[in-house]
């Protein structure tokens, strides 16, 4: 089978042995497509994964071989996440499922940017679902990233009709804004790129270019989905006293939030990382019911052009890439 492996911080297509069950409980699935996540790019840019690693986790795939106690069968088209919390440890009991050690150890093998992967029985039982018939494969690939946004919305614990500001309207920002709206918030988005501002407006959500933001805007919750260090200043400027800042991005220089701002203004700054199984279920419902619209947000690339997809994403030529692997 073909797979895109890391080789000296770029992705190179190589031939590997086909994944097989070999007595394992679970399924071998044929990848139909996989979304390119910002975290995949961060791992490449910051040299966080070793040579030979196959990235990719926003998958849509068809089962071609299965040995499972679930109701899945050969031919089923599924979506699945890559990590599974244990549900029993102190992290899970306190709602920090993405900090669970079991969560961090579980994964699909070898990774979504390959023609075949092994999906364990545990994945099938906890985080895999049949693809809804009214979603295209490409739309269904937003299952996991939207769930990440839903987790962030829940962690912020804003009251209904609160004002929520999303800073950064890349694909995650667009998803975050729609998730907030679906959960009953009054949403505003902002970005420096005018086409992204217009995209959110076309989805029925108020949006502005950052320089055009009115000084009077004071958000109950600010959701930072931008990877720019300057976004921190923007967040502090537009959050109301006593408000919340939800951090959903890493920044190049790892700057922090000013201690005195947090102290004197009684701000809450919190992070959110990956979704729980329930967040994934909620994500699929929002996609299926078209409460979150994702058609046209991503651009198709064949597996052989995956490095170009990464370069085009970094150059802001596209919003998001979807790697189409097989028909």
Coordinates of C-alpha atoms in Angstrom, one line a residue, residues 1-315:
X1 CA 0.0 0.0 0.0
X2 CA 1.0 3.6 -0.5
X3 CA 1.5 6.0 2.4
X4 CA 2.9 9.5 3.0
X5 CA 5.8 9.1 5.4
X6 CA 7.8 11.9 7.1
X7 CA 11.2 12.1 5.6
X8 CA 13.4 15.0 6.8
X9 CA 10.4 17.2 7.7
X10 CA 8.5 16.7 4.4
X11 CA 6.0 14.0 3.4
X12 CA 7.1 11.5 0.8
X13 CA 5.0 8.7 -0.8
X14 CA 6.4 5.3 -0.1
X15 CA 5.3 1.7 -0.5
X16 CA 4.6 -0.2 2.7
X17 CA 3.3 -3.7 3.5
X18 CA -0.5 -3.8 3.6
X19 CA -2.1 -3.5 7.0
X20 CA -3.7 -6.9 8.0
X21 CA -5.8 -8.1 10.9
X22 CA -3.4 -10.9 11.8
X23 CA -5.6 -12.1 14.6
X24 CA -6.4 -8.6 16.0
X25 CA -9.9 -7.6 16.8
X26 CA -11.0 -4.7 14.7
X27 CA -11.1 -3.8 11.1
X28 CA -8.9 -3.0 8.1
X29 CA -10.3 0.0 6.3
X30 CA -9.6 1.5 2.9
X31 CA -9.1 5.2 3.1
X32 CA -11.4 7.3 1.0
X33 CA -10.0 10.6 2.2
X34 CA -8.4 12.4 5.1
X35 CA -8.4 16.0 6.1
X36 CA -5.1 17.8 6.6
X37 CA -5.1 19.1 10.2
X38 CA -3.1 22.1 11.4
X39 CA -1.6 19.8 14.0
X40 CA -0.1 17.7 11.2
X41 CA 1.6 20.8 9.8
X42 CA 2.9 21.8 13.3
X43 CA 4.4 18.3 13.8
X44 CA 6.3 18.8 10.5
X45 CA 7.4 22.4 11.1
X46 CA 8.5 21.8 14.6
X47 CA 10.1 18.4 14.0
X48 CA 7.8 16.7 16.5
X49 CA 7.5 13.4 14.7
X50 CA 10.2 11.0 13.6
X51 CA 11.0 9.8 10.1
X52 CA 8.7 7.1 8.9
X53 CA 5.7 8.5 10.8
X54 CA 2.4 8.5 8.9
X55 CA 0.2 11.5 9.9
X56 CA -3.5 12.0 9.4
X57 CA -6.5 11.4 11.6
X58 CA -9.5 13.2 10.0
X59 CA -10.5 10.0 8.1
X60 CA -13.4 8.7 6.1
X61 CA -12.9 5.0 5.2
X62 CA -14.6 1.8 4.0
X63 CA -14.3 -1.4 5.9
X64 CA -12.8 -4.2 3.8
X65 CA -12.0 -6.8 6.5
X66 CA -13.4 -7.1 10.0
X67 CA -13.4 -9.2 13.1
X68 CA -15.5 -7.4 15.6
X69 CA -18.3 -7.8 18.2
X70 CA -19.9 -4.5 16.9
X71 CA -22.6 -4.2 14.2
X72 CA -20.1 -2.8 11.6
X73 CA -19.7 -5.0 8.5
X74 CA -17.7 -5.2 5.3
X75 CA -18.6 -2.4 3.0
X76 CA -19.6 0.1 5.7
X77 CA -18.3 3.6 5.2
X78 CA -17.2 5.0 8.6
X79 CA -15.7 8.0 10.3
X80 CA -13.6 7.6 13.4
X81 CA -11.4 9.5 15.7
X82 CA -7.9 8.4 16.6
X83 CA -7.8 8.7 20.4
X84 CA -9.9 7.0 23.1
X85 CA -10.1 8.0 26.8
X86 CA -10.2 5.2 29.4
X87 CA -13.1 6.8 31.2
X88 CA -11.7 5.6 34.6
X89 CA -8.6 7.7 35.4
X90 CA -8.5 10.9 37.4
X91 CA -8.2 12.9 34.2
X92 CA -11.4 11.4 32.8
X93 CA -13.3 11.7 36.1
X94 CA -12.5 15.4 36.1
X95 CA -13.5 15.9 32.5
X96 CA -10.0 16.3 31.1
X97 CA -10.3 13.3 28.7
X98 CA -7.7 14.5 26.3
X99 CA -5.1 14.4 29.2
X100 CA -5.9 10.7 29.8
X101 CA -2.7 8.6 29.3
X102 CA -4.7 5.9 27.5
X103 CA -6.1 8.6 25.2
X104 CA -2.6 9.7 24.2
X105 CA -1.4 6.1 23.6
X106 CA -4.3 5.0 21.4
X107 CA -4.2 5.7 17.6
X108 CA -5.2 4.4 14.2
X109 CA -2.3 2.5 12.5
X110 CA -0.3 3.7 10.6
X111 CA -2.2 7.0 10.0
X112 CA -4.8 8.5 7.7
X113 CA -2.4 9.5 4.9
X114 CA -2.2 5.9 3.7
X115 CA -4.3 3.6 1.5
X116 CA -5.1 1.1 4.4
X117 CA -5.2 1.4 8.2
X118 CA -6.1 -0.8 11.1
X119 CA -8.9 0.4 13.3
X120 CA -9.0 -1.4 16.7
X121 CA -12.1 -2.9 18.3
X122 CA -11.9 -0.2 20.9
X123 CA -12.1 2.4 18.2
X124 CA -15.1 0.7 16.6
X125 CA -16.9 0.5 19.9
X126 CA -16.2 4.1 21.2
X127 CA -15.4 6.6 18.4
X128 CA -16.4 5.1 15.1
X129 CA -19.8 5.8 13.4
X130 CA -21.4 5.1 10.0
X131 CA -21.1 8.0 7.6
X132 CA -24.5 9.7 7.3
X133 CA -25.8 9.2 3.7
X134 CA -26.5 12.9 3.3
X135 CA -22.9 13.9 3.8
X136 CA -20.2 13.6 1.1
X137 CA -16.9 11.9 2.1
X138 CA -15.3 15.3 2.2
X139 CA -18.0 16.8 4.4
X140 CA -17.8 13.8 6.8
X141 CA -14.0 14.3 7.2
X142 CA -14.9 17.4 9.4
X143 CA -16.3 14.9 12.0
X144 CA -13.2 15.1 14.3
X145 CA -12.2 18.7 13.9
X146 CA -15.7 19.9 14.5
X147 CA -15.8 17.7 17.7
X148 CA -12.7 19.5 18.9
X149 CA -14.6 22.8 18.5
X150 CA -17.6 21.5 20.3
X151 CA -15.4 20.4 23.2
X152 CA -14.1 24.0 23.4
X153 CA -17.6 25.5 23.4
X154 CA -18.6 23.2 26.3
X155 CA -15.5 23.9 28.3
X156 CA -16.1 27.7 28.1
X157 CA -19.4 27.2 29.8
X158 CA -20.9 30.4 28.5
X159 CA -24.6 31.2 29.2
X160 CA -27.1 31.1 26.4
X161 CA -27.1 34.3 24.2
X162 CA -23.6 35.2 25.4
X163 CA -21.5 37.2 23.0
X164 CA -18.7 35.0 21.6
X165 CA -15.8 36.4 19.5
X166 CA -13.8 34.0 17.3
X167 CA -10.3 35.4 16.4
X168 CA -8.9 33.7 13.3
X169 CA -11.2 32.4 10.6
X170 CA -9.2 29.5 9.2
X171 CA -11.1 26.3 8.9
X172 CA -11.2 25.8 12.7
X173 CA -12.4 29.3 13.2
X174 CA -15.2 28.8 10.7
X175 CA -16.2 25.6 12.5
X176 CA -15.9 27.2 15.9
X177 CA -18.1 30.1 15.0
X178 CA -20.8 27.7 13.6
X179 CA -20.6 25.5 16.7
X180 CA -21.0 28.5 19.0
X181 CA -24.1 29.6 17.0
X182 CA -25.5 26.0 17.2
X183 CA -25.1 26.1 21.0
X184 CA -27.1 29.4 21.3
X185 CA -24.4 32.1 21.3
X186 CA -24.3 35.5 19.6
X187 CA -21.2 35.1 17.5
X188 CA -18.8 37.5 15.9
X189 CA -15.7 36.5 13.9
X190 CA -12.7 38.4 12.9
X191 CA -9.6 37.9 10.7
X192 CA -7.0 39.8 8.7
X193 CA -7.9 38.1 5.4
X194 CA -11.0 39.6 3.8
X195 CA -12.1 36.5 1.9
X196 CA -12.4 34.6 5.2
X197 CA -14.5 37.4 6.7
X198 CA -16.8 37.2 3.8
X199 CA -17.0 33.4 4.0
X200 CA -18.3 33.7 7.6
X201 CA -20.8 36.4 6.6
X202 CA -22.1 34.2 3.9
X203 CA -22.8 31.5 6.6
X204 CA -25.0 34.1 8.4
X205 CA -22.6 35.1 11.1
X206 CA -21.4 38.6 11.8
X207 CA -17.7 39.1 10.9
X208 CA -15.2 41.9 10.6
X209 CA -11.6 42.5 9.5
X210 CA -9.6 43.0 12.6
X211 CA -8.7 46.7 11.9
X212 CA -12.5 47.4 11.5
X213 CA -13.4 45.9 14.9
X214 CA -15.4 48.4 16.9
X215 CA -13.8 49.4 20.2
X216 CA -17.1 48.9 22.0
X217 CA -17.2 45.1 21.4
X218 CA -16.8 43.3 24.7
X219 CA -17.2 39.6 24.4
X220 CA -18.3 37.3 27.2
X221 CA -16.0 34.7 25.7
X222 CA -13.2 35.0 23.2
X223 CA -12.1 31.9 21.2
X224 CA -8.6 32.2 20.0
X225 CA -8.2 30.0 16.9
X226 CA -5.5 32.1 15.3
X227 CA -1.9 30.9 15.5
X228 CA -0.6 34.5 15.6
X229 CA 1.2 35.9 18.7
X230 CA -0.6 39.2 18.0
X231 CA -4.0 37.4 18.5
X232 CA -3.3 37.4 22.2
X233 CA -3.4 41.3 22.3
X234 CA -6.6 41.2 20.3
X235 CA -8.2 38.7 22.7
X236 CA -7.3 40.9 25.7
X237 CA -8.6 44.0 23.9
X238 CA -12.1 42.6 23.2
X239 CA -12.9 40.4 26.1
X240 CA -15.1 42.0 28.7
X241 CA -13.9 42.4 32.3
X242 CA -14.7 39.1 34.1
X243 CA -14.9 37.3 30.7
X244 CA -13.2 34.2 29.4
X245 CA -10.5 33.5 26.8
X246 CA -10.5 30.0 25.3
X247 CA -7.2 29.1 23.8
X248 CA -7.5 26.8 20.8
X249 CA -4.2 27.3 19.1
X250 CA -0.5 27.3 19.6
X251 CA 1.6 30.4 18.8
X252 CA 5.1 30.6 17.4
X253 CA 6.8 32.3 20.3
X254 CA 4.7 30.8 23.1
X255 CA 3.9 34.2 24.6
X256 CA 1.6 34.1 27.6
X257 CA -1.3 36.3 28.8
X258 CA -0.3 39.2 31.0
X259 CA -0.6 38.3 34.6
X260 CA -1.9 41.7 35.7
X261 CA -4.6 41.7 33.0
X262 CA -5.9 38.4 34.3
X263 CA -5.6 39.5 37.9
X264 CA -7.1 43.0 37.8
X265 CA -9.8 42.2 35.3
X266 CA -10.7 38.8 36.8
X267 CA -10.3 37.1 33.4
X268 CA -10.5 33.3 33.0
X269 CA -8.0 31.9 30.5
X270 CA -8.4 28.2 29.6
X271 CA -7.4 25.8 27.0
X272 CA -9.1 23.0 25.1
X273 CA -7.5 20.3 23.1
X274 CA -9.3 17.1 21.8
X275 CA -12.8 15.8 22.0
X276 CA -14.6 13.1 24.1
X277 CA -16.7 10.4 22.5
X278 CA -19.8 12.4 23.3
X279 CA -18.4 15.5 21.6
X280 CA -17.8 13.3 18.5
X281 CA -21.5 12.1 18.5
X282 CA -22.6 15.7 18.8
X283 CA -20.4 16.7 15.9
X284 CA -21.9 14.1 13.6
X285 CA -25.4 15.3 14.5
X286 CA -24.6 18.9 13.7
X287 CA -23.1 17.9 10.4
X288 CA -25.9 15.6 9.5
X289 CA -28.6 18.2 10.4
X290 CA -26.6 20.9 8.5
X291 CA -26.4 23.1 11.5
X292 CA -22.8 23.3 10.7
X293 CA -22.1 23.7 7.0
X294 CA -18.7 22.6 5.6
X295 CA -19.3 22.1 1.9
X296 CA -16.6 24.0 0.0
X297 CA -14.4 24.7 3.0
X298 CA -11.7 22.3 1.9
X299 CA -9.8 21.7 -1.4
X300 CA -9.1 18.3 -2.9
X301 CA -5.6 17.0 -3.4
X302 CA -4.5 13.4 -4.4
X303 CA -2.2 11.6 -2.0
X304 CA 0.7 12.1 -4.4
X305 CA 0.3 15.9 -4.0
X306 CA 0.1 16.0 -0.2
X307 CA 3.2 18.1 0.2
X308 CA 1.8 20.7 -2.2
X309 CA -1.4 20.7 -0.1
X310 CA 0.8 21.5 3.0
X311 CA 2.6 24.3 1.1
X312 CA -0.6 25.8 -0.2
X313 CA -2.1 25.8 3.3
X314 CA 1.0 27.5 4.7
X315 CA 0.9 30.1 1.9

